[in-house]
Amino acid sequence: MKALRLYGPKDMRVDDIPVPEINDNELLIKIDSCTICGSDFRNISAGGSAHGMDLPRVMGHEIASTIVKVGESWKDEFEVGEHIVVAAVSPCGKCELCLEGYENQCLDKQATAYNYDGGFAEYMRVPERSIRSGNVLKVSSDKLQQVALSEPLSCAINGQEIAEVKLGDSVLVVGCGPMGLFHIQLARLNGAKQIIASDFDKNRLEIAKKHGADIVFSPQEEDPAEKIKELTGGLGVNVVVVAVPVPGIVSDALQWVRRRGRINVFGGMPKQKPEATLDLNVIHYNEITITGTSDSTARQLRIAADLITTGRIKTDFMISKVVDLEEARDILVAGPQPEHIKIVVKPELSSKASKDKEDAAYVK
Ligand SMILES: [Zn+2]
Ligand SMILES: [Zn+2]
């Protein structure tokens, strides 16, 4: 089968490797769609080193697939032909955090495309731990391309829950990339009365405006502190979601939230420079809460898949491109582009292309 594997910093290759073998406790899936995540770019430019990955490694963790082989012990629960999404996290289910219901914070966490091969390949082995912990979810929808976005959406749901976005809130989303766009839609579903979005990219602001934001602005053209004051009657917003990898935004956000406001540090920060300077007196006197978010739980994955399947969360407008493994390699090595929101990788397209080539050679 064809697989896109990471060998080192910005070194990705499309390889021909054997279809994975499974044991009695595992599943074999055929990947329909696996979307590219912002973290893929970071890991690829770092060569996987930050997480001590064994290389080469098949990347890709936002997966929608069809079951092609069921291990003996799962015969009562899964059937060949069923569609499933696979969560990125594979928790132990036994540690303190797992037992508290925060399996995304598992003390012995494993993850797709880190500890075992991921979804930028025609087939993938789903490990026992992932199935046992409920992180494999059957989906009825045959819109697998859209359903692949359940994993990133579930992470945004985790962020909204932690930031406690609720009925009547005013919410500022900083950054209108895919995660920012999910936050805008979720804030609307959660009953926010006012959703403001900011980004430097004009095109992304337009998309945000069209899909849930009430007001959009570019910090290049308008001073955020002034703008937010004006929009909230001088009070500030209830919630700021920081969906960009810029530490300084968290310090600035202290001027944008109202008293008792909440700031969610949603995006991961650059590994070389994750620090920011915060005015602790603002946090103290104004009773500000700053929270983080990372990954999601099996419960949140279910909510995400349902919201996409029912159309409550729209995903069609977020898919900028559908590519094969070769094009995915070029895009991943080149780094993120503002005109791409979500890119869907369909490994099957690569095998079709190579079969067509073989057929053509045979005919000659
Ligand atoms: Zn992701
Ligand atoms: Zn655990």
Coordinates of C-alpha atoms and ligand atoms in Angstrom, one line a residue:
M1 CA 0.0 0.0 0.0
K2 CA 1.0 3.6 -0.3
A3 CA 1.9 5.5 2.8
L4 CA 3.2 9.0 3.5
R5 CA 5.9 8.8 6.2
L6 CA 8.0 11.2 8.1
Y7 CA 11.8 10.5 8.1
G8 CA 13.1 13.7 9.7
P9 CA 12.7 17.5 9.6
K10 CA 10.8 18.3 6.5
D11 CA 11.6 14.9 5.1
M12 CA 8.5 13.1 4.0
R13 CA 8.3 10.3 1.5
V14 CA 5.5 8.4 -0.2
D15 CA 6.5 4.7 0.4
D16 CA 5.2 1.4 -0.8
I17 CA 4.8 -0.7 2.4
P18 CA 3.0 -3.9 3.3
V19 CA -0.7 -3.6 4.5
P20 CA -0.4 -3.8 8.4
E21 CA -1.1 -7.1 10.0
I22 CA -3.6 -7.1 12.9
N23 CA -4.0 -9.5 15.9
D24 CA -7.3 -10.7 17.4
N25 CA -7.8 -7.6 19.5
E26 CA -7.4 -5.0 16.7
L27 CA -9.1 -3.6 13.6
L28 CA -7.9 -2.9 10.1
I29 CA -9.4 0.1 8.5
K30 CA -9.3 1.5 5.0
I31 CA -8.7 5.3 5.2
D32 CA -11.3 7.3 3.3
S33 CA -10.2 10.7 4.4
C34 CA -7.6 12.1 6.8
T35 CA -7.4 15.8 7.2
I36 CA -4.2 17.9 7.7
C37 CA -3.9 19.4 11.1
G38 CA -1.8 22.5 12.2
S39 CA 0.1 20.2 14.5
D40 CA 1.2 18.1 11.5
F41 CA 3.1 21.1 10.1
R42 CA 4.8 21.6 13.5
N43 CA 5.8 18.0 13.9
I44 CA 7.0 17.7 10.3
S45 CA 9.3 20.7 10.5
A46 CA 10.6 19.5 13.8
G47 CA 11.1 16.0 12.4
G48 CA 8.9 14.5 15.1
S49 CA 11.7 15.1 17.6
A50 CA 9.6 17.0 20.1
H51 CA 7.7 13.9 20.9
G52 CA 10.4 11.4 20.5
M53 CA 8.7 9.6 17.7
D54 CA 10.1 6.4 16.2
L55 CA 10.8 7.2 12.5
P56 CA 9.8 6.6 9.9
R57 CA 6.2 7.2 11.0
V58 CA 2.9 7.4 9.0
M59 CA 1.5 10.8 10.0
G60 CA -2.2 11.9 10.1
H61 CA -4.7 11.7 13.0
E62 CA -8.0 13.2 11.8
I63 CA -9.4 10.0 10.3
A64 CA -12.6 8.7 8.7
S65 CA -12.5 5.2 7.5
T66 CA -14.2 1.9 6.7
I67 CA -13.5 -1.3 8.5
V68 CA -12.0 -4.0 6.3
K69 CA -10.9 -6.6 8.9
V70 CA -12.2 -7.3 12.4
G71 CA -10.0 -9.0 15.1
E72 CA -11.6 -12.2 16.5
S73 CA -12.4 -10.6 19.9
W74 CA -14.4 -7.7 18.4
K75 CA -16.6 -9.9 16.1
D76 CA -19.7 -9.1 18.2
E77 CA -19.2 -5.4 18.1
F78 CA -17.8 -4.4 14.7
E79 CA -18.5 -5.5 11.2
V80 CA -16.6 -5.2 7.9
G81 CA -18.0 -2.3 5.9
E82 CA -18.9 -0.1 8.9
H83 CA -17.7 3.5 8.9
I84 CA -15.7 4.7 11.9
V85 CA -13.8 7.8 13.1
V86 CA -10.8 7.2 15.3
A87 CA -9.8 9.7 18.0
A88 CA -6.2 10.9 18.1
V89 CA -5.9 10.0 21.8
S90 CA -5.5 6.5 23.0
P91 CA -5.8 6.6 26.8
C92 CA -4.9 3.9 29.4
G93 CA -8.3 4.0 31.0
K94 CA -6.8 3.2 34.4
C95 CA -4.9 6.2 35.7
E96 CA -6.1 9.0 38.0
L97 CA -7.0 11.4 35.2
C98 CA -8.7 8.7 33.0
L99 CA -10.8 7.7 36.0
E100 CA -11.8 11.3 36.6
G101 CA -13.1 11.5 33.0
Y102 CA -10.2 13.5 31.6
E103 CA -8.7 10.8 29.4
N104 CA -7.3 13.5 27.1
Q105 CA -4.9 14.2 30.0
C106 CA -4.1 10.5 30.6
L107 CA -0.8 10.0 32.4
D108 CA 0.1 7.2 30.1
K109 CA -1.3 8.6 26.9
Q110 CA -0.6 7.2 23.4
A111 CA -1.6 9.0 20.3
T112 CA -2.3 8.2 16.6
A113 CA 0.7 9.1 14.4
Y114 CA 2.9 9.4 17.4
N115 CA 3.1 6.0 19.1
Y116 CA 1.7 4.1 16.1
D117 CA 1.1 4.7 12.4
G118 CA -1.6 7.1 11.4
G119 CA -4.0 7.9 8.6
F120 CA -1.9 9.2 5.7
A121 CA -1.9 5.7 4.2
E122 CA -4.4 3.4 2.4
Y123 CA -4.8 1.2 5.5
M124 CA -4.3 1.5 9.2
R125 CA -4.1 -0.8 12.2
V126 CA -6.3 0.4 15.1
P127 CA -4.7 -0.7 18.4
E128 CA -6.6 -2.5 21.0
R129 CA -6.3 0.3 23.6
S130 CA -8.0 2.8 21.3
I131 CA -10.9 0.5 20.7
R132 CA -11.2 -0.5 24.4
S133 CA -11.3 3.1 25.6
G134 CA -14.2 4.0 23.3
N135 CA -12.1 6.1 21.1
V136 CA -13.3 4.4 17.9
L137 CA -16.7 5.6 17.0
K138 CA -19.1 4.2 14.4
V139 CA -20.7 6.9 12.2
S140 CA -23.8 6.5 10.1
S141 CA -23.0 9.3 7.7
D142 CA -21.5 8.4 4.4
K143 CA -20.1 11.9 4.1
L144 CA -16.7 10.6 5.4
Q145 CA -14.8 13.6 4.1
Q146 CA -16.8 15.8 6.5
V147 CA -16.9 13.4 9.4
A148 CA -13.1 13.3 9.4
L149 CA -13.3 16.7 11.0
S150 CA -14.9 15.2 14.1
E151 CA -11.5 15.0 15.8
P152 CA -10.5 18.7 15.4
L153 CA -14.1 19.7 16.2
S154 CA -14.0 17.7 19.4
C155 CA -10.9 19.6 20.5
A156 CA -12.8 22.9 20.0
I157 CA -15.7 21.5 22.0
N158 CA -13.3 20.8 24.8
G159 CA -12.1 24.4 24.6
Q160 CA -15.7 25.8 24.7
E161 CA -16.5 23.6 27.7
I162 CA -13.4 24.6 29.6
A163 CA -14.0 28.3 28.8
E164 CA -17.7 27.8 29.8
V165 CA -19.1 29.7 26.8
K166 CA -22.8 30.1 27.5
L167 CA -26.1 31.7 26.7
G168 CA -25.8 35.5 26.5
D169 CA -22.0 35.7 26.4
S170 CA -20.0 37.9 24.2
V171 CA -17.1 36.0 22.7
L172 CA -14.0 37.1 20.9
V173 CA -12.2 34.5 18.7
V174 CA -8.7 35.4 17.8
G175 CA -7.6 33.7 14.6
C176 CA -10.0 32.4 11.9
G177 CA -8.2 29.3 10.9
P178 CA -10.1 26.0 11.0
M179 CA -10.1 25.9 14.8
G180 CA -11.2 29.5 15.1
L181 CA -14.0 28.8 12.6
F182 CA -15.2 25.9 14.7
H183 CA -15.2 28.1 17.8
I184 CA -17.3 30.7 16.1
Q185 CA -19.9 28.1 15.1
L186 CA -19.9 26.5 18.5
A187 CA -20.2 29.8 20.3
R188 CA -23.3 30.4 18.3
L189 CA -24.7 27.0 19.2
N190 CA -23.9 27.7 22.8
G191 CA -26.0 30.8 22.7
A192 CA -23.5 33.6 22.6
K193 CA -25.2 37.0 22.0
Q194 CA -22.2 38.5 20.2
I195 CA -19.4 36.8 18.4
I196 CA -16.4 38.9 17.3
A197 CA -13.6 37.4 15.2
S198 CA -10.2 38.8 14.3
D199 CA -7.5 37.8 11.8
F200 CA -4.9 39.4 9.6
D201 CA -6.2 37.5 6.5
K202 CA -9.0 39.3 4.7
N203 CA -10.3 36.2 3.0
R204 CA -10.5 34.3 6.4
L205 CA -12.4 37.3 7.9
E206 CA -14.9 37.1 5.1
I207 CA -15.4 33.4 5.7
A208 CA -15.8 34.0 9.4
K209 CA -18.4 36.6 8.8
K210 CA -20.4 34.3 6.5
H211 CA -20.3 31.5 8.9
G212 CA -21.3 32.8 12.3
A213 CA -19.3 35.8 13.4
D214 CA -21.3 39.0 13.9
I215 CA -18.4 41.4 13.6
V216 CA -14.9 40.8 12.1
F217 CA -11.9 43.0 12.1
S218 CA -8.2 43.0 11.2
P219 CA -5.8 44.1 14.1
Q220 CA -3.7 45.6 11.3
E221 CA -6.4 48.1 10.6
E222 CA -8.1 48.6 13.9
D223 CA -6.8 48.7 17.4
P224 CA -8.3 45.6 19.1
A225 CA -8.6 47.2 22.6
E226 CA -10.5 50.2 21.2
K227 CA -12.6 48.1 18.9
I228 CA -13.7 45.7 21.7
K229 CA -14.5 48.6 24.0
E230 CA -16.6 50.2 21.4
L231 CA -18.4 46.9 20.6
T232 CA -19.1 46.0 24.3
G233 CA -20.1 49.4 25.7
G234 CA -16.7 49.7 27.4
L235 CA -17.2 46.5 29.3
G236 CA -15.0 43.9 27.4
V237 CA -16.0 40.4 26.3
N238 CA -16.9 37.5 28.5
V239 CA -14.6 35.1 26.7
V240 CA -11.5 35.4 24.6
V241 CA -10.5 32.2 22.6
V242 CA -6.9 32.5 21.6
A243 CA -6.7 30.3 18.5
V244 CA -3.3 31.5 17.2
P245 CA 0.2 30.4 18.2
V246 CA 1.2 33.9 19.5
P247 CA 2.0 34.1 23.3
G248 CA 1.7 37.9 23.4
I249 CA -2.0 37.7 22.5
V250 CA -2.7 36.2 25.9
S251 CA -1.3 39.3 27.7
D252 CA -3.2 41.6 25.3
A253 CA -6.4 39.6 26.0
L254 CA -6.3 40.8 29.6
Q255 CA -7.3 44.2 28.2
W256 CA -10.1 42.7 26.1
V257 CA -12.0 40.6 28.7
R258 CA -14.5 42.1 31.1
R259 CA -14.2 41.7 34.9
R260 CA -14.9 38.0 35.7
G261 CA -14.0 37.2 32.1
R262 CA -12.3 34.0 30.8
I263 CA -9.4 33.5 28.4
N264 CA -8.8 30.2 26.8
V265 CA -5.3 29.4 25.5
F266 CA -6.6 27.2 22.7
G267 CA -3.7 27.1 20.3
G268 CA -0.3 25.4 21.1
M269 CA 2.5 28.0 21.3
P270 CA 5.9 27.8 19.5
K271 CA 8.1 25.3 21.4
Q272 CA 11.1 27.6 21.3
K273 CA 9.2 30.6 22.7
P274 CA 6.1 29.8 24.6
E275 CA 6.4 32.6 27.3
A276 CA 4.3 35.7 27.7
T277 CA 4.3 38.5 30.3
L278 CA 1.0 38.9 32.2
D279 CA -0.3 41.7 34.4
L280 CA -1.2 39.6 37.4
N281 CA -2.9 42.6 39.0
V282 CA -5.5 42.6 36.2
I283 CA -6.0 38.9 36.8
H284 CA -6.3 39.5 40.6
Y285 CA -8.5 42.5 40.8
N286 CA -10.7 41.7 37.8
E287 CA -11.0 38.0 38.8
I288 CA -9.9 36.7 35.4
T289 CA -9.7 33.0 34.6
I290 CA -7.1 31.8 32.2
T291 CA -7.5 28.2 31.0
G292 CA -5.8 25.8 28.5
T293 CA -7.1 23.1 26.3
S294 CA -5.5 20.0 24.8
D295 CA -7.1 17.2 22.7
S296 CA -10.5 15.9 23.7
T297 CA -12.4 12.9 25.2
A298 CA -14.4 10.1 23.7
R299 CA -17.6 11.9 24.9
Q300 CA -16.6 15.0 23.1
L301 CA -15.8 13.1 19.9
R302 CA -19.3 11.6 19.9
I303 CA -20.8 15.1 20.2
A304 CA -18.6 16.3 17.4
A305 CA -19.5 13.5 15.0
D306 CA -23.2 14.1 15.8
L307 CA -23.0 17.8 15.2
I308 CA -21.4 17.2 11.8
T309 CA -23.8 14.4 10.8
T310 CA -26.8 16.5 11.7
G311 CA -25.5 19.5 9.9
R312 CA -25.6 21.7 13.0
I313 CA -21.9 22.3 12.4
K314 CA -21.1 23.1 8.8
T315 CA -17.9 21.7 7.3
D316 CA -18.2 21.9 3.5
F317 CA -17.0 25.5 3.4
M318 CA -13.9 24.6 5.4
I319 CA -12.6 22.0 2.9
S320 CA -10.3 23.9 0.6
K321 CA -8.8 21.0 -1.3
V322 CA -8.8 17.2 -1.7
V323 CA -5.4 15.7 -2.5
D324 CA -3.5 12.5 -2.9
L325 CA -0.5 11.5 -0.8
E326 CA 2.1 13.0 -3.2
E327 CA 0.4 16.4 -3.1
A328 CA -0.1 16.1 0.6
R329 CA 3.6 15.6 1.0
D330 CA 4.4 18.8 -1.0
I331 CA 1.8 20.8 1.0
L332 CA 3.1 19.5 4.4
V333 CA 6.7 20.2 3.6
A334 CA 5.9 23.7 2.2
G335 CA 4.1 24.7 5.5
P336 CA 0.7 26.3 6.2
Q337 CA -0.8 28.7 3.6
P338 CA -3.5 31.1 4.6
E339 CA -5.7 30.2 1.6
H340 CA -5.9 26.6 2.8
I341 CA -8.4 26.1 5.6
K342 CA -8.7 22.3 5.7
I343 CA -7.1 19.9 3.3
V344 CA -8.5 16.4 2.9
V345 CA -6.0 13.7 2.1
K346 CA -7.4 10.7 0.2
P347 CA -4.7 8.0 0.1
E348 CA -6.8 6.0 -2.3
L349 CA -6.2 8.6 -5.0
S350 CA -2.5 7.8 -4.9
S351 CA -3.0 4.1 -5.4
K352 CA -5.4 4.8 -8.3
A353 CA -2.9 7.1 -9.9
S354 CA -0.1 4.5 -9.7
K355 CA -2.3 1.7 -10.9
D356 CA -3.3 3.8 -13.9
K357 CA 0.4 4.3 -14.6
E358 CA 1.0 0.6 -14.4
D359 CA -1.9 -0.1 -16.7
A360 CA -0.6 2.4 -19.2
A361 CA 2.9 0.9 -19.1
Y362 CA 1.3 -2.6 -19.7
V363 CA -0.7 -1.4 -22.7
K364 CA 2.5 -0.1 -24.3
Ligands
ZN1 ZN -5.4 17.6 14.9
ZN2 ZN -4.9 7.1 31.7

